[in-house]
mmCIF file of C-alpha atoms in Angstrom:
data_model
loop_
_atom_site.group_PDB
_atom_site.id
_atom_site.type_symbol
_atom_site.label_atom_id
_atom_site.label_comp_id
_atom_site.label_asym_id
_atom_site.label_seq_id
_atom_site.Cartn_x
_atom_site.Cartn_y
_atom_site.Cartn_z
ATOM 1 C CA UNK A 23 0.026 0.125 -0.046
ATOM 2 C CA UNK A 24 1.252 3.506 -0.904
ATOM 3 C CA UNK A 25 0.669 6.528 1.058
ATOM 4 C CA UNK A 26 1.767 9.089 -1.383
ATOM 5 C CA UNK A 27 1.965 9.440 -5.233
ATOM 6 C CA UNK A 28 5.394 8.364 -6.423
ATOM 7 C CA UNK A 29 6.950 10.669 -9.316
ATOM 8 C CA UNK A 30 6.283 8.067 -12.087
ATOM 9 C CA UNK A 31 3.116 6.652 -10.966
ATOM 10 C CA UNK A 32 0.461 6.413 -13.335
ATOM 11 C CA UNK A 33 -2.389 7.221 -10.401
ATOM 12 C CA UNK A 34 -3.471 5.948 -7.247
ATOM 13 C CA UNK A 35 -5.953 3.086 -7.454
ATOM 14 C CA UNK A 36 -8.116 1.462 -4.532
ATOM 15 C CA UNK A 37 -8.677 -2.135 -5.007
ATOM 16 C CA UNK A 38 -11.350 -3.794 -2.852
ATOM 17 C CA UNK A 39 -12.332 -7.659 -3.331
ATOM 18 C CA UNK A 40 -13.085 -9.942 -0.304
ATOM 19 C CA UNK A 41 -11.379 -12.829 -2.532
ATOM 20 C CA UNK A 42 -7.742 -12.539 -1.189
ATOM 21 C CA UNK A 43 -6.496 -14.504 -4.166
ATOM 22 C CA UNK A 44 -8.071 -12.135 -6.580
ATOM 23 C CA UNK A 45 -7.253 -9.054 -4.548
ATOM 24 C CA UNK A 46 -3.574 -10.150 -4.546
ATOM 25 C CA UNK A 47 -3.470 -10.727 -8.184
ATOM 26 C CA UNK A 48 -5.139 -7.586 -9.214
ATOM 27 C CA UNK A 49 -2.655 -5.560 -6.738
ATOM 28 C CA UNK A 50 0.338 -7.085 -7.823
ATOM 29 C CA UNK A 51 -0.670 -6.402 -11.601
ATOM 30 C CA UNK A 52 -1.635 -3.129 -11.274
ATOM 31 C CA UNK A 53 1.601 -2.273 -9.226
ATOM 32 C CA UNK A 54 3.897 -3.784 -11.710
ATOM 33 C CA UNK A 55 1.919 -1.361 -14.312
ATOM 34 C CA UNK A 56 2.909 1.830 -12.589
ATOM 35 C CA UNK A 57 0.071 2.629 -10.459
ATOM 36 C CA UNK A 58 0.380 3.168 -6.781
ATOM 37 C CA UNK A 59 -2.477 0.771 -5.131
ATOM 38 C CA UNK A 60 -4.402 0.605 -2.082
ATOM 39 C CA UNK A 61 -6.261 -2.545 -1.321
ATOM 40 C CA UNK A 62 -8.905 -3.827 1.142
ATOM 41 C CA UNK A 63 -11.103 -7.123 1.665
ATOM 42 C CA UNK A 64 -13.976 -5.384 2.784
ATOM 43 C CA UNK A 65 -16.226 -2.660 2.276
ATOM 44 C CA UNK A 66 -15.697 -0.763 5.581
ATOM 45 C CA UNK A 67 -11.833 -0.528 5.340
ATOM 46 C CA UNK A 68 -12.290 0.624 1.432
ATOM 47 C CA UNK A 69 -14.329 3.627 2.558
ATOM 48 C CA UNK A 70 -11.913 4.608 5.238
ATOM 49 C CA UNK A 71 -9.174 4.075 2.767
ATOM 50 C CA UNK A 72 -10.697 5.964 -0.192
ATOM 51 C CA UNK A 73 -11.291 8.942 2.673
ATOM 52 C CA UNK A 74 -7.703 8.876 3.729
ATOM 53 C CA UNK A 75 -5.961 8.330 0.404
ATOM 54 C CA UNK A 76 -8.390 9.902 -2.245
ATOM 55 C CA UNK A 77 -7.538 7.616 -4.899
ATOM 56 C CA UNK A 78 -8.026 8.445 -8.554
ATOM 57 C CA UNK A 79 -10.242 5.448 -9.260
ATOM 58 C CA UNK A 80 -11.697 2.694 -7.296
ATOM 59 C CA UNK A 81 -12.218 -1.000 -8.628
ATOM 60 C CA UNK A 82 -14.668 -2.838 -6.510
ATOM 61 C CA UNK A 83 -15.915 -6.646 -6.483
ATOM 62 C CA UNK A 84 -19.664 -6.794 -5.926
ATOM 63 C CA UNK A 85 -20.434 -9.188 -3.800
ATOM 64 C CA UNK A 86 -18.716 -9.123 -0.271
ATOM 65 C CA UNK A 87 -19.696 -9.995 3.276
ATOM 66 C CA UNK A 88 -20.981 -6.775 4.956
ATOM 67 C CA UNK A 89 -21.064 -3.678 2.710
ATOM 68 C CA UNK A 90 -21.278 -4.778 -0.877
ATOM 69 C CA UNK A 91 -19.459 -3.090 -3.463
ATOM 70 C CA UNK A 92 -22.837 -1.013 -4.439
ATOM 71 C CA UNK A 93 -22.669 0.312 -1.010
ATOM 72 C CA UNK A 94 -19.270 1.282 -1.117
ATOM 73 C CA UNK A 95 -19.793 2.719 -4.769
ATOM 74 C CA UNK A 96 -22.666 4.729 -3.580
ATOM 75 C CA UNK A 97 -20.651 6.258 -0.888
ATOM 76 C CA UNK A 98 -17.662 6.940 -3.124
ATOM 77 C CA UNK A 99 -20.138 8.723 -5.554
ATOM 78 C CA UNK A 100 -22.005 10.627 -2.881
ATOM 79 C CA UNK A 101 -19.516 11.582 -0.443
ATOM 80 C CA UNK A 102 -16.361 11.940 -2.387
ATOM 81 C CA UNK A 103 -17.365 12.446 -6.063
ATOM 82 C CA UNK A 104 -14.792 9.336 -6.819
ATOM 83 C CA UNK A 105 -15.207 7.286 -10.041
ATOM 84 C CA UNK A 106 -15.283 3.738 -9.727
ATOM 85 C CA UNK A 107 -15.497 0.509 -11.961
ATOM 86 C CA UNK A 108 -16.815 -2.983 -11.078
ATOM 87 C CA UNK A 109 -15.135 -6.432 -11.473
ATOM 88 C CA UNK A 110 -17.668 -9.139 -10.756
ATOM 89 C CA UNK A 111 -18.449 -12.495 -11.737
ATOM 90 C CA UNK A 112 -22.274 -11.601 -12.125
ATOM 91 C CA UNK A 113 -24.001 -10.212 -14.881
ATOM 92 C CA UNK A 114 -27.876 -10.822 -14.141
ATOM 93 C CA UNK A 115 -30.307 -8.556 -14.866
ATOM 94 C CA UNK A 116 -30.522 -6.713 -11.245
ATOM 95 C CA UNK A 117 -26.935 -6.482 -11.186
ATOM 96 C CA UNK A 118 -26.750 -4.790 -14.584
ATOM 97 C CA UNK A 119 -29.550 -2.419 -13.762
ATOM 98 C CA UNK A 120 -27.459 -1.314 -10.605
ATOM 99 C CA UNK A 121 -24.415 -0.606 -12.393
ATOM 100 C CA UNK A 122 -26.133 1.440 -14.538
ATOM 101 C CA UNK A 123 -27.903 3.162 -11.759
ATOM 102 C CA UNK A 124 -24.780 3.937 -9.825
ATOM 103 C CA UNK A 125 -23.036 5.444 -13.173
ATOM 104 C CA UNK A 126 -19.872 3.254 -12.904
ATOM 105 C CA UNK A 127 -16.793 4.084 -15.453
ATOM 106 C CA UNK A 128 -16.998 0.409 -16.598
ATOM 107 C CA UNK A 129 -18.107 -3.158 -15.633
ATOM 108 C CA UNK A 130 -15.845 -6.116 -16.262
ATOM 109 C CA UNK A 131 -17.053 -9.396 -15.897
ATOM 110 C CA UNK A 132 -14.763 -12.195 -14.541
ATOM 111 C CA UNK A 133 -13.189 -14.363 -15.307
ATOM 112 C CA UNK A 134 -10.483 -11.938 -16.526
ATOM 113 C CA UNK A 135 -6.710 -11.878 -16.581
ATOM 114 C CA UNK A 136 -4.727 -8.972 -15.272
ATOM 115 C CA UNK A 137 -3.581 -8.031 -19.167
ATOM 116 C CA UNK A 138 -7.346 -7.324 -19.737
ATOM 117 C CA UNK A 139 -7.753 -5.126 -16.465
ATOM 118 C CA UNK A 140 -4.935 -2.962 -16.914
ATOM 119 C CA UNK A 141 -5.678 -1.008 -19.967
ATOM 120 C CA UNK A 142 -9.051 0.049 -18.738
ATOM 121 C CA UNK A 143 -7.823 1.202 -15.517
ATOM 122 C CA UNK A 144 -4.969 3.173 -17.509
ATOM 123 C CA UNK A 145 -7.671 4.596 -19.537
ATOM 124 C CA UNK A 146 -10.105 5.399 -16.761
ATOM 125 C CA UNK A 147 -7.197 6.869 -14.667
ATOM 126 C CA UNK A 148 -5.962 9.045 -17.143
ATOM 127 C CA UNK A 149 -9.262 10.614 -17.880
ATOM 128 C CA UNK A 150 -9.712 11.322 -14.446
ATOM 129 C CA UNK A 151 -6.600 12.827 -14.065
ATOM 130 C CA UNK A 152 -6.848 14.999 -17.341
ATOM 131 C CA UNK A 153 -9.917 16.285 -15.759
ATOM 132 C CA UNK A 154 -8.290 17.210 -12.831
ATOM 133 C CA UNK A 155 -5.393 18.989 -14.520
ATOM 134 C CA UNK A 156 -3.093 16.288 -13.452
ATOM 135 C CA UNK A 157 -1.037 14.718 -16.097
ATOM 136 C CA UNK A 158 -0.843 11.156 -16.338
ATOM 137 C CA UNK A 159 2.599 9.124 -16.425
ATOM 138 C CA UNK A 160 3.305 8.543 -20.053
ATOM 139 C CA UNK A 161 2.884 4.859 -21.010
ATOM 140 C CA UNK A 162 3.175 2.849 -24.184
ATOM 141 C CA UNK A 163 -0.503 2.256 -25.745
ATOM 142 C CA UNK A 164 -1.323 -1.141 -25.167
ATOM 143 C CA UNK A 165 -1.215 -3.322 -28.289
ATOM 144 C CA UNK A 166 -4.772 -3.942 -29.480
ATOM 145 C CA UNK A 167 -5.708 -5.916 -32.518
ATOM 146 C CA UNK A 168 -8.283 -3.879 -34.387
ATOM 147 C CA UNK A 169 -11.575 -5.971 -35.046
ATOM 148 C CA UNK A 170 -13.057 -6.111 -38.155
ATOM 149 C CA UNK A 171 -15.978 -4.003 -36.871
ATOM 150 C CA UNK A 172 -15.632 -0.494 -35.656
ATOM 151 C CA UNK A 173 -16.009 -0.498 -32.162
ATOM 152 C CA UNK A 174 -14.058 0.383 -28.900
ATOM 153 C CA UNK A 175 -12.322 -2.703 -27.375
ATOM 154 C CA UNK A 176 -14.376 -3.763 -24.507
ATOM 155 C CA UNK A 177 -11.613 -4.496 -22.152
ATOM 156 C CA UNK A 178 -9.712 -1.245 -23.159
ATOM 157 C CA UNK A 179 -11.611 1.831 -23.977
ATOM 158 C CA UNK A 180 -9.832 4.817 -24.950
ATOM 159 C CA UNK A 181 -9.461 7.508 -22.558
ATOM 160 C CA UNK A 182 -11.618 9.930 -24.655
ATOM 161 C CA UNK A 183 -14.483 7.049 -24.319
ATOM 162 C CA UNK A 184 -14.033 6.905 -20.576
ATOM 163 C CA UNK A 185 -13.798 10.827 -20.502
ATOM 164 C CA UNK A 186 -17.520 10.852 -22.012
ATOM 165 C CA UNK A 187 -18.752 8.192 -19.419
ATOM 166 C CA UNK A 188 -17.304 10.148 -16.212
ATOM 167 C CA UNK A 189 -18.936 13.326 -17.801
ATOM 168 C CA UNK A 190 -22.327 11.589 -17.695
ATOM 169 C CA UNK A 191 -24.762 12.150 -14.786
ATOM 170 C CA UNK A 192 -24.889 9.520 -12.243
ATOM 171 C CA UNK A 193 -27.157 6.900 -12.961
ATOM 172 C CA UNK A 194 -26.530 6.175 -16.697
ATOM 173 C CA UNK A 195 -23.353 4.444 -18.331
ATOM 174 C CA UNK A 196 -22.590 5.947 -21.905
ATOM 175 C CA UNK A 197 -21.509 2.949 -23.368
ATOM 176 C CA UNK A 198 -24.107 0.040 -23.082
ATOM 177 C CA UNK A 199 -21.536 -2.242 -25.093
ATOM 178 C CA UNK A 200 -19.561 -3.502 -22.175
ATOM 179 C CA UNK A 201 -22.825 -4.218 -20.256
ATOM 180 C CA UNK A 202 -24.484 -6.441 -23.180
ATOM 181 C CA UNK A 203 -21.181 -8.513 -23.664
ATOM 182 C CA UNK A 204 -21.219 -9.025 -19.903
ATOM 183 C CA UNK A 205 -24.927 -10.291 -20.123
ATOM 184 C CA UNK A 206 -24.266 -12.430 -23.102
ATOM 185 C CA UNK A 207 -20.961 -13.923 -20.922
ATOM 186 C CA UNK A 208 -23.518 -14.787 -18.114
ATOM 187 C CA UNK A 209 -26.158 -16.286 -19.895
ATOM 188 C CA UNK A 210 -24.328 -18.278 -22.424
ATOM 189 C CA UNK A 211 -21.159 -18.983 -20.465
ATOM 190 C CA UNK A 212 -19.230 -17.537 -23.251
ATOM 191 C CA UNK A 213 -15.591 -16.084 -22.800
ATOM 192 C CA UNK A 214 -15.342 -12.089 -23.695
ATOM 193 C CA UNK A 215 -14.448 -12.242 -27.393
ATOM 194 C CA UNK A 216 -17.095 -14.883 -28.298
ATOM 195 C CA UNK A 217 -19.742 -12.711 -26.355
ATOM 196 C CA UNK A 218 -18.475 -9.643 -28.370
ATOM 197 C CA UNK A 219 -18.784 -11.634 -31.656
ATOM 198 C CA UNK A 220 -22.353 -12.698 -30.906
ATOM 199 C CA UNK A 221 -23.213 -9.241 -30.194
ATOM 200 C CA UNK A 222 -21.940 -8.021 -33.533
ATOM 201 C CA UNK A 223 -23.738 -10.980 -35.347
ATOM 202 C CA UNK A 224 -27.037 -9.660 -33.837
ATOM 203 C CA UNK A 225 -26.613 -5.973 -34.816
ATOM 204 C CA UNK A 226 -25.646 -7.324 -38.188
ATOM 205 C CA UNK A 227 -28.787 -9.407 -38.551
ATOM 206 C CA UNK A 228 -31.124 -6.863 -37.152
ATOM 207 C CA UNK A 229 -29.509 -4.042 -39.008
ATOM 208 C CA UNK A 230 -28.375 -2.087 -36.169
ATOM 209 C CA UNK A 231 -25.348 -0.420 -35.187
ATOM 210 C CA UNK A 232 -23.367 -2.235 -32.311
ATOM 211 C CA UNK A 233 -24.099 0.512 -29.789
ATOM 212 C CA UNK A 234 -27.970 0.470 -30.566
ATOM 213 C CA UNK A 235 -28.093 -3.273 -30.433
ATOM 214 C CA UNK A 236 -26.281 -3.289 -27.194
ATOM 215 C CA UNK A 237 -28.517 -0.789 -25.684
ATOM 216 C CA UNK A 238 -31.541 -2.865 -26.956
ATOM 217 C CA UNK A 239 -30.233 -5.946 -25.006
ATOM 218 C CA UNK A 240 -29.722 -4.187 -21.877
ATOM 219 C CA UNK A 241 -33.193 -2.483 -22.119
ATOM 220 C CA UNK A 242 -34.514 -6.039 -22.611
ATOM 221 C CA UNK A 243 -32.907 -7.204 -19.460
ATOM 222 C CA UNK A 244 -34.019 -4.387 -17.325
ATOM 223 C CA UNK A 245 -37.568 -4.845 -18.651
ATOM 224 C CA UNK A 246 -37.396 -8.550 -17.579
ATOM 225 C CA UNK A 247 -35.971 -7.481 -14.256
ATOM 226 C CA UNK A 248 -38.957 -5.236 -13.121
ATOM 227 C CA UNK A 249 -41.313 -6.237 -10.674
ATOM 228 C CA UNK A 250 -43.984 -8.520 -12.276
ATOM 229 C CA UNK A 251 -41.831 -9.970 -14.840
ATOM 230 C CA UNK A 252 -40.055 -12.536 -12.793
#
């Protein structure tokens, strides 16, 4: 855990997960990538550390004993105006709806390896620090193989995309594509690339843009989650 931001740090990140193996893996990976990392294995400690260290970004597991990731996110948003993203194994209708309501920067669905997490965190922290007038440490852009279709890679949104999401009022994710991919991963037990490919095929079949197809899928999930539709 780092108390002050080192000269060459890319930024300060709070990682919260009650699975100690996941916590250690993500913390180690982000530290090696150049971030100052603060870690907590429960919601109460996460809030205390967030208040003390004021990280640029929080990366939160959702389902934890005691305070959930949603509880922590609500506090970070209301009391500290701190951006956050979720890393969770769950992409059911109720979870998707709550993620949108809270206004997360991103929603990454497990299982993921650290190579997928780092680019998303880099983009989010760079956007946050730019908005605050603090330059992010320079780092080579991650190598991303461009897909055949025009879409920002789900695991690595650009700083411009993340900045647009951060500018949105709380209660709405600007980009529905990561959520839709998460829903397909959860429902059909697909890896991320296959879920994204399925979403592309659906969009092509329906004659919609990828964003429009993703929004329609998320809206359908939310409709099914409403009382009376169970």
